[in-house]
Structure formats: C-alpha cells, structure tokens
Short mmCIF file of C-alpha atoms and ligand atoms in Angstrom, two decimals:
data_model
loop_
_atom_site.label_atom_id
_atom_site.label_comp_id
_atom_site.label_asym_id
_atom_site.label_seq_id
_atom_site.Cartn_x
_atom_site.Cartn_y
_atom_site.Cartn_z
CA MET A 6 -10.19 14.48 -7.68
CA ASN A 7 -9.47 17.48 -9.63
CA LYS A 8 -7.05 16.99 -12.61
CA PRO A 9 -6.22 20.54 -13.79
CA ASP A 10 -3.49 20.87 -16.41
CA THR A 11 -1.79 23.63 -14.47
CA ILE A 12 -1.97 24.42 -10.81
CA ASN A 13 -0.20 26.93 -8.80
CA LYS A 14 2.41 25.82 -6.28
CA ILE A 15 1.25 26.06 -2.73
CA SER A 16 3.28 28.49 -0.64
CA ASN A 17 5.28 26.75 2.03
CA ASN A 18 3.94 29.12 4.54
CA THR A 19 0.19 29.39 4.09
CA SER A 20 -1.70 30.92 7.05
CA ASN A 21 -3.01 27.49 8.01
CA PHE A 22 0.10 25.41 7.61
CA ASP A 23 3.86 26.30 7.73
CA VAL A 24 5.55 23.43 6.10
CA ASP A 25 9.00 24.79 6.65
CA LYS A 26 8.38 24.92 10.46
CA VAL A 27 6.94 21.44 10.37
CA ARG A 28 9.93 20.01 8.35
CA ALA A 29 12.23 21.45 11.19
CA ASP A 30 10.72 19.01 13.60
CA PHE A 31 11.82 16.01 11.59
CA PRO A 32 15.69 15.43 11.97
CA VAL A 33 15.93 12.74 9.25
CA LEU A 34 14.64 15.31 6.66
CA GLN A 35 17.66 17.48 7.28
CA GLN A 36 20.13 15.27 5.53
CA GLN A 37 21.68 14.75 2.19
CA LEU A 38 21.69 11.37 0.43
CA ARG A 39 23.83 10.63 -2.47
CA GLY A 40 24.98 14.34 -2.34
CA LYS A 41 21.33 15.51 -2.74
CA PRO A 42 18.84 16.65 -0.20
CA LEU A 43 16.71 13.79 0.90
CA VAL A 44 13.26 13.80 -0.75
CA TYR A 45 11.26 11.18 1.20
CA LEU A 46 8.30 10.18 -0.69
CA ASP A 47 7.76 6.63 0.86
CA ASN A 48 5.42 7.70 3.64
CA ALA A 49 2.87 4.96 2.94
CA ALA A 50 5.67 2.32 3.80
CA THR A 51 6.53 4.19 7.05
CA ALA A 52 6.49 7.84 8.04
CA GLN A 53 9.43 9.75 9.69
CA LYS A 54 9.52 10.74 13.32
CA PRO A 55 9.49 14.15 14.96
CA GLU A 56 12.06 15.15 17.44
CA SER A 57 9.42 14.99 20.18
CA VAL A 58 8.96 11.21 19.52
CA ILE A 59 12.46 10.48 19.43
CA ASP A 60 13.02 12.45 22.63
CA THR A 61 10.24 10.49 24.36
CA LEU A 62 11.76 7.23 23.35
CA ALA A 63 15.08 8.24 24.60
CA THR A 64 13.85 9.82 27.88
CA TYR A 65 11.89 6.61 28.52
CA TYR A 66 14.94 4.47 28.14
CA ARG A 67 17.22 6.91 30.10
CA LYS A 68 14.87 7.68 33.09
CA THR A 69 11.93 5.32 33.32
CA ASN A 70 12.54 1.85 31.81
CA ALA A 71 10.76 -0.73 33.96
CA ASN A 72 8.27 -3.50 33.38
CA ILE A 73 4.63 -2.42 33.86
CA HIS A 74 1.58 -3.62 35.79
CA ARG A 75 3.63 -5.74 38.23
CA GLY A 76 6.30 -3.72 40.11
CA VAL A 77 5.60 -2.15 43.47
CA HIS A 78 8.50 0.06 42.90
CA SER A 79 8.29 3.63 41.75
CA LEU A 80 9.81 3.23 38.41
CA SER A 81 7.42 0.67 37.44
CA GLU A 82 4.43 2.68 38.70
CA LYS A 83 5.80 5.57 36.51
CA ALA A 84 6.22 3.39 33.40
CA THR A 85 2.67 1.89 33.89
CA ALA A 86 1.34 5.36 34.34
CA GLU A 87 2.82 6.43 31.06
CA TYR A 88 1.87 3.35 29.22
CA GLU A 89 -1.79 3.72 30.37
CA SER A 90 -1.83 7.47 29.67
CA ALA A 91 -0.88 6.69 26.03
CA ARG A 92 -3.95 4.42 25.91
CA THR A 93 -6.21 7.22 26.95
CA LYS A 94 -4.59 9.49 24.30
CA VAL A 95 -5.41 6.77 21.59
CA GLN A 96 -8.93 6.48 22.87
CA ALA A 97 -9.44 10.13 22.51
CA PHE A 98 -7.65 10.13 19.12
CA ILE A 99 -10.15 7.76 17.44
CA ASN A 100 -13.05 8.65 19.79
CA ALA A 101 -13.44 5.24 21.36
CA ASP A 102 -15.92 4.92 24.33
CA SER A 103 -13.45 3.42 26.60
CA THR A 104 -9.79 2.51 27.22
CA GLN A 105 -10.94 -0.97 27.53
CA GLU A 106 -11.64 -0.96 23.67
CA ILE A 107 -7.99 -0.02 22.98
CA VAL A 108 -5.66 -3.13 22.59
CA PHE A 109 -2.00 -2.61 21.86
CA VAL A 110 -0.53 -4.92 19.30
CA ARG A 111 2.51 -4.91 17.04
CA GLY A 112 0.69 -3.19 14.18
CA ALA A 113 -2.41 -3.35 11.80
CA THR A 114 -1.20 -6.75 10.53
CA GLU A 115 -1.38 -8.28 14.03
CA ALA A 116 -4.73 -6.54 14.77
CA ILE A 117 -6.24 -8.10 11.78
CA ASN A 118 -4.94 -11.50 12.53
CA LEU A 119 -6.13 -11.05 16.15
CA VAL A 120 -9.69 -10.47 14.92
CA ALA A 121 -9.55 -13.34 12.37
CA GLN A 122 -8.29 -15.91 14.83
CA SER A 123 -10.14 -14.85 17.98
CA PHE A 124 -13.40 -13.50 16.72
CA GLY A 125 -13.49 -15.16 13.30
CA ARG A 126 -12.33 -18.67 14.24
CA THR A 127 -14.88 -18.87 17.22
CA THR A 128 -17.86 -17.60 15.39
CA LEU A 129 -17.59 -18.70 11.74
CA THR A 130 -18.44 -22.08 10.29
CA THR A 131 -18.82 -23.75 6.85
CA GLY A 132 -21.04 -21.84 4.58
CA ASP A 133 -20.57 -18.48 6.33
CA GLU A 134 -19.23 -15.73 4.07
CA ILE A 135 -16.41 -13.16 4.56
CA ILE A 136 -16.30 -10.12 2.13
CA ILE A 137 -13.21 -8.21 1.47
CA THR A 138 -12.10 -6.08 -1.59
CA GLU A 139 -9.82 -6.24 -4.50
CA LEU A 140 -8.17 -3.05 -3.15
CA GLU A 141 -6.74 -4.50 0.08
CA HIS A 142 -3.16 -4.87 1.40
CA HIS A 143 -2.10 -8.44 1.96
CA SER A 144 -2.51 -7.92 5.74
CA ASN A 145 -6.26 -7.59 5.00
CA ILE A 146 -6.33 -10.62 2.60
CA VAL A 147 -4.17 -13.43 3.91
CA PRO A 148 -5.53 -13.48 7.43
CA TRP A 149 -9.11 -14.05 5.94
CA GLN A 150 -7.84 -16.61 3.51
CA ILE A 151 -6.39 -18.55 6.46
CA LEU A 152 -9.58 -18.24 8.38
CA SER A 153 -11.59 -19.31 5.47
CA GLU A 154 -9.40 -22.51 5.13
CA GLN A 155 -9.76 -23.20 8.96
CA THR A 156 -13.52 -22.62 9.08
CA GLY A 157 -14.89 -23.42 5.61
CA ALA A 158 -16.15 -19.92 5.28
CA ILE A 159 -16.41 -18.47 1.81
CA LEU A 160 -14.24 -15.48 0.91
CA LYS A 161 -15.72 -12.93 -1.69
CA TYR A 162 -14.09 -9.73 -3.05
CA ILE A 163 -15.82 -6.47 -3.89
CA PRO A 164 -14.32 -5.57 -7.30
CA ILE A 165 -12.95 -2.06 -8.27
CA ASN A 166 -13.50 -0.05 -11.36
CA ASP A 167 -10.81 1.43 -13.68
CA ALA A 168 -10.38 4.44 -11.41
CA GLY A 169 -9.64 2.08 -8.55
CA GLU A 170 -13.05 2.66 -6.74
CA LEU A 171 -15.13 0.06 -5.07
CA ILE A 172 -18.11 -0.92 -7.20
CA LEU A 173 -20.74 -0.65 -4.52
CA GLU A 174 -23.59 -2.09 -6.48
CA LYS A 175 -21.52 -5.36 -6.69
CA PHE A 176 -21.11 -5.30 -2.91
CA ALA A 177 -24.83 -5.16 -2.55
CA GLY A 178 -25.00 -8.40 -4.72
CA LEU A 179 -22.49 -10.02 -2.46
CA LEU A 180 -24.13 -9.35 0.74
CA ASN A 181 -26.71 -11.90 2.25
CA GLU A 182 -27.83 -13.46 5.49
CA ASN A 183 -24.64 -15.72 5.55
CA THR A 184 -22.29 -12.70 5.59
CA ARG A 185 -20.54 -12.74 9.01
CA ILE A 186 -17.43 -10.29 8.36
CA VAL A 187 -16.79 -7.53 6.07
CA ALA A 188 -13.27 -6.32 6.06
CA VAL A 189 -12.34 -3.16 4.22
CA GLY A 190 -9.38 -0.81 4.04
CA HIS A 191 -10.13 2.86 4.84
CA ILE A 192 -7.56 4.20 2.42
CA SER A 193 -5.83 2.08 -0.32
CA ASN A 194 -2.00 1.91 0.09
CA ALA A 195 -1.54 1.06 -3.65
CA LEU A 196 -3.75 3.73 -4.98
CA GLY A 197 -4.86 6.20 -2.38
CA THR A 198 -8.51 5.67 -2.84
CA ILE A 199 -10.59 6.67 0.15
CA ASN A 200 -13.44 4.22 0.58
CA PRO A 201 -17.08 5.18 1.48
CA LEU A 202 -16.87 3.37 4.88
CA LYS A 203 -20.21 4.68 6.34
CA THR A 204 -22.18 3.29 3.45
CA ILE A 205 -20.26 -0.01 3.57
CA ILE A 206 -20.60 -0.27 7.33
CA ASP A 207 -24.42 0.40 7.35
CA LYS A 208 -25.07 -2.24 4.57
CA ALA A 209 -22.97 -4.83 6.29
CA HIS A 210 -24.77 -4.16 9.59
CA ALA A 211 -28.14 -4.38 7.86
CA VAL A 212 -27.51 -8.19 7.20
CA GLY A 213 -26.02 -8.68 10.70
CA ALA A 214 -22.25 -8.88 9.62
CA LYS A 215 -19.43 -7.34 11.73
CA VAL A 216 -17.13 -4.80 10.05
CA VAL A 217 -13.40 -4.70 10.33
CA ILE A 218 -11.56 -1.54 9.08
CA ASP A 219 -7.93 -1.54 8.15
CA GLY A 220 -7.03 2.05 8.93
CA ALA A 221 -3.17 1.75 8.41
CA GLN A 222 -3.24 4.41 5.81
CA ALA A 223 -5.90 6.49 7.06
CA VAL A 224 -4.98 7.66 10.56
CA PRO A 225 -1.92 9.92 9.31
CA HIS A 226 -4.20 11.65 6.80
CA THR A 227 -7.84 11.88 8.12
CA LYS A 228 -9.58 12.30 11.39
CA VAL A 229 -10.98 8.93 12.53
CA ASP A 230 -14.05 8.71 14.65
CA VAL A 231 -14.95 5.02 15.27
CA LYS A 232 -18.21 5.94 17.05
CA ALA A 233 -19.32 7.94 14.14
CA LEU A 234 -18.37 5.22 11.72
CA ASN A 235 -19.94 2.59 14.06
CA CYS A 236 -17.40 0.07 12.83
CA ASP A 237 -16.94 -3.07 14.95
CA PHE A 238 -13.12 -3.28 14.69
CA TYR A 239 -10.48 -0.77 13.53
CA ALA A 240 -6.68 -1.58 13.03
CA PHE A 241 -3.71 0.78 12.60
CA SER A 242 0.13 0.91 13.04
CA GLY A 243 2.03 3.53 15.01
CA HIS A 244 4.90 3.76 12.50
CA LYS A 245 2.82 5.28 9.67
CA LEU A 246 1.52 7.80 12.24
CA PHE A 247 4.91 9.21 12.88
CA GLY A 248 5.36 6.89 15.96
CA PRO A 249 7.80 3.91 16.54
CA THR A 250 7.73 0.75 14.59
CA GLY A 251 6.44 -2.48 16.31
CA ILE A 252 3.52 -0.92 17.88
CA GLY A 253 -0.15 -0.65 16.60
CA VAL A 254 -3.71 -0.52 17.91
CA LEU A 255 -6.78 -2.79 17.58
CA TYR A 256 -9.95 -0.85 18.52
CA GLY A 257 -12.90 -3.22 19.12
CA LYS A 258 -16.34 -2.69 20.55
CA GLN A 259 -16.34 -3.71 24.10
CA ALA A 260 -19.15 -6.28 23.89
CA LEU A 261 -17.26 -8.01 21.02
CA LEU A 262 -13.97 -7.87 22.74
CA GLU A 263 -15.52 -9.30 25.91
CA ALA A 264 -17.02 -12.23 24.24
CA MET A 265 -13.80 -13.11 22.33
CA PRO A 266 -11.20 -15.67 23.62
CA PRO A 267 -7.58 -14.57 24.22
CA TYR A 268 -5.44 -14.44 21.09
CA GLN A 269 -2.29 -15.41 22.77
CA GLY A 270 -1.60 -16.82 26.35
CA GLY A 271 1.09 -15.62 28.87
CA GLY A 272 1.84 -13.21 31.58
CA ASP A 273 -0.30 -10.16 32.26
CA MET A 274 -3.35 -11.66 30.43
CA ILE A 275 -4.60 -13.62 33.41
CA GLN A 276 -6.05 -13.02 36.82
CA ARG A 277 -5.35 -16.51 38.00
CA VAL A 278 -3.61 -19.64 36.98
CA THR A 279 -3.84 -23.13 38.33
CA MET A 280 -2.46 -26.23 36.86
CA ALA A 281 -6.11 -27.07 35.85
CA ASN A 282 -6.95 -23.86 34.00
CA SER A 283 -6.76 -20.06 34.05
CA ILE A 284 -8.98 -17.18 34.57
CA TYR A 285 -8.39 -14.48 32.13
CA ASN A 286 -7.81 -10.76 32.83
CA ASP A 287 -10.11 -7.99 32.21
CA LEU A 288 -10.09 -5.97 28.93
CA PRO A 289 -7.89 -4.80 27.34
CA TYR A 290 -5.20 -6.85 29.16
CA LYS A 291 -6.81 -10.23 28.11
CA PHE A 292 -5.33 -9.48 24.68
CA GLU A 293 -1.97 -8.18 25.74
CA ALA A 294 0.03 -11.18 26.71
CA GLY A 295 3.76 -10.84 27.81
CA THR A 296 5.79 -7.81 28.30
CA PRO A 297 4.49 -5.30 25.56
CA HIS A 298 6.46 -2.73 23.67
CA ILE A 299 6.13 -0.40 26.46
CA ALA A 300 8.50 2.35 24.94
CA GLY A 301 6.54 1.92 21.72
CA VAL A 302 3.31 2.61 23.26
CA ILE A 303 4.71 5.72 25.15
CA GLY A 304 6.25 6.84 21.93
CA LEU A 305 2.88 6.42 19.99
CA GLY A 306 1.32 8.59 22.69
CA ALA A 307 3.92 11.31 21.86
CA ALA A 308 3.19 10.89 18.14
CA ILE A 309 -0.53 11.50 18.77
CA ASP A 310 0.36 14.57 20.92
CA TYR A 311 2.48 15.83 17.86
CA VAL A 312 -0.33 15.21 15.34
CA ASN A 313 -2.97 16.89 17.71
CA HIS A 314 -0.88 19.84 18.14
CA LEU A 315 -0.18 20.31 14.39
CA GLY A 316 -3.98 19.79 13.61
CA LEU A 317 -4.71 16.84 11.38
CA VAL A 318 -7.41 18.87 9.61
CA ALA A 319 -5.11 21.62 8.35
CA ALA A 320 -2.52 18.97 7.51
CA ALA A 321 -4.93 16.92 5.47
CA GLN A 322 -5.96 20.00 3.60
CA TYR A 323 -2.43 20.89 2.79
CA GLU A 324 -1.83 17.32 1.71
CA ILE A 325 -4.67 17.49 -0.74
CA GLU A 326 -3.43 20.66 -2.23
CA LEU A 327 0.07 18.93 -2.59
CA LEU A 328 -1.50 15.88 -4.28
CA ASN A 329 -3.42 18.08 -6.83
CA TYR A 330 -0.22 19.97 -7.63
CA ALA A 331 1.66 16.52 -8.12
CA ASN A 332 -1.26 15.13 -10.06
CA ALA A 333 -1.21 18.21 -12.40
CA GLN A 334 2.56 17.98 -12.87
CA ALA A 335 2.45 14.22 -13.51
CA SER A 336 -0.46 14.59 -15.96
CA GLN A 337 1.95 16.82 -18.20
CA VAL A 338 4.66 14.11 -18.55
CA PRO A 339 4.09 12.18 -21.85
CA GLY A 340 4.37 8.46 -21.26
CA LEU A 341 3.33 8.66 -17.54
CA THR A 342 0.16 6.77 -16.71
CA LEU A 343 -1.43 7.28 -13.32
CA VAL A 344 -2.75 4.16 -11.64
CA GLY A 345 -5.73 4.97 -9.34
CA THR A 346 -7.67 8.13 -10.28
CA ALA A 347 -10.42 7.80 -7.77
CA LYS A 348 -12.54 10.96 -7.21
CA ASN A 349 -12.01 10.77 -3.57
CA LYS A 350 -8.25 9.97 -2.98
CA THR A 351 -5.31 11.15 -0.81
CA SER A 352 -1.56 11.29 -0.62
CA ILE A 353 -0.59 8.59 -3.25
CA LEU A 354 0.70 8.97 -6.74
CA SER A 355 0.91 5.56 -8.17
CA PHE A 356 2.24 5.51 -12.01
CA THR A 357 3.78 3.56 -14.63
CA LEU A 358 6.28 5.26 -17.19
CA ASP A 359 6.47 4.08 -20.72
CA LYS A 360 7.89 0.59 -20.70
CA ILE A 361 10.43 1.32 -17.89
CA HIS A 362 10.21 -1.06 -15.06
CA PRO A 363 9.21 0.53 -11.75
CA HIS A 364 12.30 -1.01 -9.95
CA ASP A 365 14.40 0.90 -12.49
CA ILE A 366 12.58 4.07 -11.95
CA GLY A 367 13.04 3.66 -8.08
CA THR A 368 16.84 3.10 -8.58
CA ILE A 369 17.38 6.12 -10.77
CA LEU A 370 15.26 8.37 -8.34
CA ASP A 371 17.35 6.99 -5.40
CA GLY A 372 20.45 8.37 -7.30
CA GLU A 373 18.73 11.74 -7.15
CA GLY A 374 18.18 11.42 -3.36
CA ILE A 375 14.41 10.57 -3.88
CA ALA A 376 12.85 7.81 -1.90
CA ILE A 377 9.75 6.07 -3.54
CA ARG A 378 8.47 2.56 -3.47
CA ALA A 379 8.42 0.42 -6.56
CA GLY A 380 6.57 -2.93 -6.73
CA HIS A 381 3.21 -4.50 -5.92
CA HIS A 382 2.92 -2.59 -2.70
CA CYS A 383 1.66 -5.88 -0.90
CA ALA A 384 -1.46 -5.38 -3.01
CA MET A 385 -0.98 -7.92 -5.70
CA PRO A 386 -4.77 -8.30 -6.54
CA VAL A 387 -4.83 -4.59 -7.32
CA MET A 388 -1.71 -5.11 -9.82
CA GLU A 389 -3.74 -8.09 -11.25
CA ARG A 390 -6.91 -5.95 -11.69
CA PHE A 391 -4.85 -3.41 -13.67
CA ASN A 392 -2.89 -6.13 -15.55
CA ILE A 393 0.56 -4.72 -14.49
CA PRO A 394 3.33 -6.26 -12.43
CA ALA A 395 4.04 -3.10 -10.50
CA THR A 396 3.78 0.56 -10.13
CA ALA A 397 6.19 3.25 -8.88
CA ARG A 398 4.53 4.99 -6.02
CA ALA A 399 5.28 8.27 -4.40
CA SER A 400 3.42 8.69 -1.11
CA PHE A 401 3.06 12.06 0.61
CA ALA A 402 3.04 13.22 4.13
CA PHE A 403 2.36 16.78 5.55
CA TYR A 404 6.13 17.62 5.55
CA ASN A 405 6.46 17.21 1.84
CA THR A 406 6.66 20.21 -0.39
CA CYS A 407 5.85 21.28 -4.02
CA ASP A 408 9.65 21.76 -4.63
CA GLU A 409 10.03 18.03 -3.73
CA VAL A 410 7.25 17.28 -6.29
CA ASP A 411 9.19 19.29 -8.82
CA ALA A 412 12.37 17.21 -7.92
CA LEU A 413 10.41 14.09 -8.52
CA ILE A 414 9.10 15.11 -11.85
CA ALA A 415 12.63 16.24 -13.10
CA ALA A 416 13.82 12.82 -12.00
CA ILE A 417 11.17 11.03 -13.95
CA LYS A 418 11.99 12.96 -16.95
CA LYS A 419 15.65 11.97 -16.32
CA CYS A 420 14.48 8.19 -16.30
CA GLN A 421 13.00 8.80 -19.68
CA ARG A 422 16.00 10.29 -21.16
CA ILE A 423 18.09 7.35 -19.95
CA PHE A 424 15.73 4.71 -21.19
CA ASN A 425 14.07 6.07 -24.27
N1 7TS B 509 -2.83 -2.23 5.70
C1 7TS B 509 -2.51 -1.28 4.84
C2 7TS B 509 -3.52 -0.61 4.05
C3 7TS B 509 -1.12 -0.99 4.67
O1 7TS B 509 -0.80 0.01 3.74
C4 7TS B 509 -0.17 -1.66 5.37
C5 7TS B 509 1.37 -1.48 5.28
C6 7TS B 509 -0.57 -2.61 6.27
C7 7TS B 509 -1.88 -3.01 6.40
C8 7TS B 509 0.39 -3.24 7.15
O2 7TS B 509 0.90 -2.57 8.07
P1 7TS B 509 1.88 -3.16 9.08
O3 7TS B 509 2.49 -1.82 9.89
O4 7TS B 509 1.29 -4.07 10.04
O5 7TS B 509 3.14 -3.80 8.32
N2 7TS B 509 1.59 -0.83 3.95
C9 7TS B 509 2.84 -0.68 3.47
C10 7TS B 509 3.06 -0.10 2.20
O6 7TS B 509 2.27 0.48 1.54
N3 7TS B 509 4.32 -0.05 1.84
O7 7TS B 509 5.07 -0.71 2.94
C11 7TS B 509 4.12 -1.17 3.90
#
C-alpha cells in the first residue's frame, strides 16, 4: 500500500462516488453522541444499516410475518417466496452455481463450525493435518482446535511477517499429502491484510486438501466470486454487509454439501421421520434445522440489493483512497505506530500510540463522538506475533469521510496531550 507523507483529501462528491448522498441512506449516522457528530469507525465489528434494510425488516414484520416452507396459507407462501428470493440474491452476489449451495446460518462463526463439525469430523482422523494462519479471527481458530481434539488431526499455522502478510514459502513447507483442510481468512479483521487466496487455494488443491475461506471482512469491501476462487467453502456474516445481525451464509460446493451429514436435527431438515430413523431433506434445507431467521434472511437480501445498487467496485475504490488518506495522516503523528502494513490491505487502521493503553484511547475518542475498537480484536495470536496486548483499530466503510479521519487524528493528538 502507498504510504505518502501527504495526500490530498478526496472530495465528498467525486464523479464515481457521492459519499454525502450515501451517508443520507444511513439514519444512525445522522445523530450526535456526547454532543458531537457520531464518527463511526467500528465497521469491522458491525456495519450500519441503510434505511432500505430497516424498512424491509419493519415491512416484513408488519405485513408478511409467517413461518416458511410449511403453511398452505397465502402469508406463509409470501414469506417463503421472499426468503427463497433472498437466497437467489446471495447466490448471484457471490456467483455460486446454484441456490442449493447457499446455506443460511447465524453468521460466519456458525458457518465455520458447521464445516468443522459436519465435514471435518466425518472425514478427518489421527495424523491428518489442518492448516490455518496466525492472522485468523478466533472464529477460524477455535473450531479447528476443537476438531483437532476430537479427531487427533494436527493443527498447523502459516506464519506472518512484520507487515502482517502470510509467508507463503512457509505455507509450501507445511503442505503435504496429509493436509485435509486449509482454512484462511480472506481479509484480516485485526490488520486489514488481503490474503492471496487464489495461490493458497490452488496450492492446497494440488495436495488434495479442501479450502475453507472466512470471508467475514471481505464481502463488504470486495467483489467475491466463489467460482473464480474455486474455494470449497466460503463463510460470511450479514451484519458486516450492512444487513441484520443473526444471519450469515455458508457457501459450499454442492458435491461436498451432499456428502456431509446434517449439523443439527429438527424441523424442516427432514423429508420423513419414523421412530426408527429419519430421511434428510435435500440441500440446502438439510442444514437449516428449525425456524430460521426469516426476517434476517429477507433483510440480508435487501442489504445485497443496496450494495449492488451502490456498486461495490466504486465503493471499494473510494475506501482505498480513504485508507491512503488515513494512513498518510497517521504516519505524521509522532508516537503512532501502525500495526499491519501489508502491501495489499483495506479499510483497517490498527495502531498503538506511545505507551497509552488502547482502551484509554478508545475511551477518550468516545468522548469526542468517535467509535473505534480497542483490544485484541478476537485475534490474540496476531497480538502475540507483534508482542503487544492490544491495538486501537479504526475500521472504515464507504460512508466514512476524510473529515472523519481528520476528527480521528485530532482526537488521537488530544490523547497524547492528556497522557504525555
Ligand atoms: N471472521 C472474521 C475475519 C471476523 O472479523 C469476524 C468478526 C468473524 C469471523 C466472526 O463473525 P460473526 O459475525 O460470526 O461474529 N469480527 C469482529 C471484529 O473484528 N470486531 O468484532 C467482531
């Protein structure tokens, strides 16, 4: 990534991207907190919701609410049609082959646990190997540690360099004919590093391993094409994609999902139940036991409509310019150390500041109306690698502005005045 000393502010109204117009779509951004305009820079934790998503949820509950796949009445048919239409939107959004490959889950966390417990537990045995990386969110570490305890499989980690990039030569050394699963984040939540997925996936496939991608931080910032990537599984959460909480997606290649046993048992995932046994439903319903988060799925469909309408490519370009601006401003603050300086990164400014604890930075920034996250970001191995307990993290979305970056930098300087 460029690290120029100075960089001009981007206009709020470039020909490609009108950020003022975009901001007007997000009611939460219109408020003051602690007497200051809210500067929301915690988008990696959860993104804000546009009016269209909020309206879709309210309209669903006002006019459509009914259970799906079971009612003969009109309202249930309407709810089912809206739910399944959202599945088609997700399929198109990530370019999956079929809606049968789109499983609705609670979020990226549940998606990864599903793969570990259904695919992993039935295919791995003692001596098999799983490779993950030092960059992962705990959601893409702990499920594999649990699987490793259950099966006797060995868990290995691809290390990272001082910039927070995966050391691919080391990956080549970890791979062998025993590697069964390679699980990698698309974009790091702690540092913003964008991983070279295609290379990783091709190398893993060359030894016959299956590849699980944690896309939680990627879908809001980059166009994802699961067919072009040729990954076996791809997981993401709706709430980071401007949709509701409690809903997420597991994409899996159809042949793999067909061969996998159910993750949970209950209503809707069966064709027939006798007292002796059960015949499971077809994909994707085999993996959607019980009443799902119907409103959440329909709201996620609205979020995808919103992002498609906005144009993810133009939004991503704007975000890169915004990060370059933030990076240039931050580099000029003496005592500020950026953590994570990968050449290929997006939307995350993780830093330490003198000897000030990140939680104190977070608290002082909050007093200025600025929301950031301070801590280990559920990526403790990353903190261990850099030998720090925590960072302060500003994470951007396409509705953030250079003026907000200026407010962040001014508040950082205020922290230094208070503590030094
Ligand atoms: N994977 C990555 C890369 C993430 O950043 C997160 C959440 C998850 C998985 C889990 O997503 P969930 O929706 O299932 O909880 N990341 C963060 C974060 O950076 N700050 O708060 C949550």
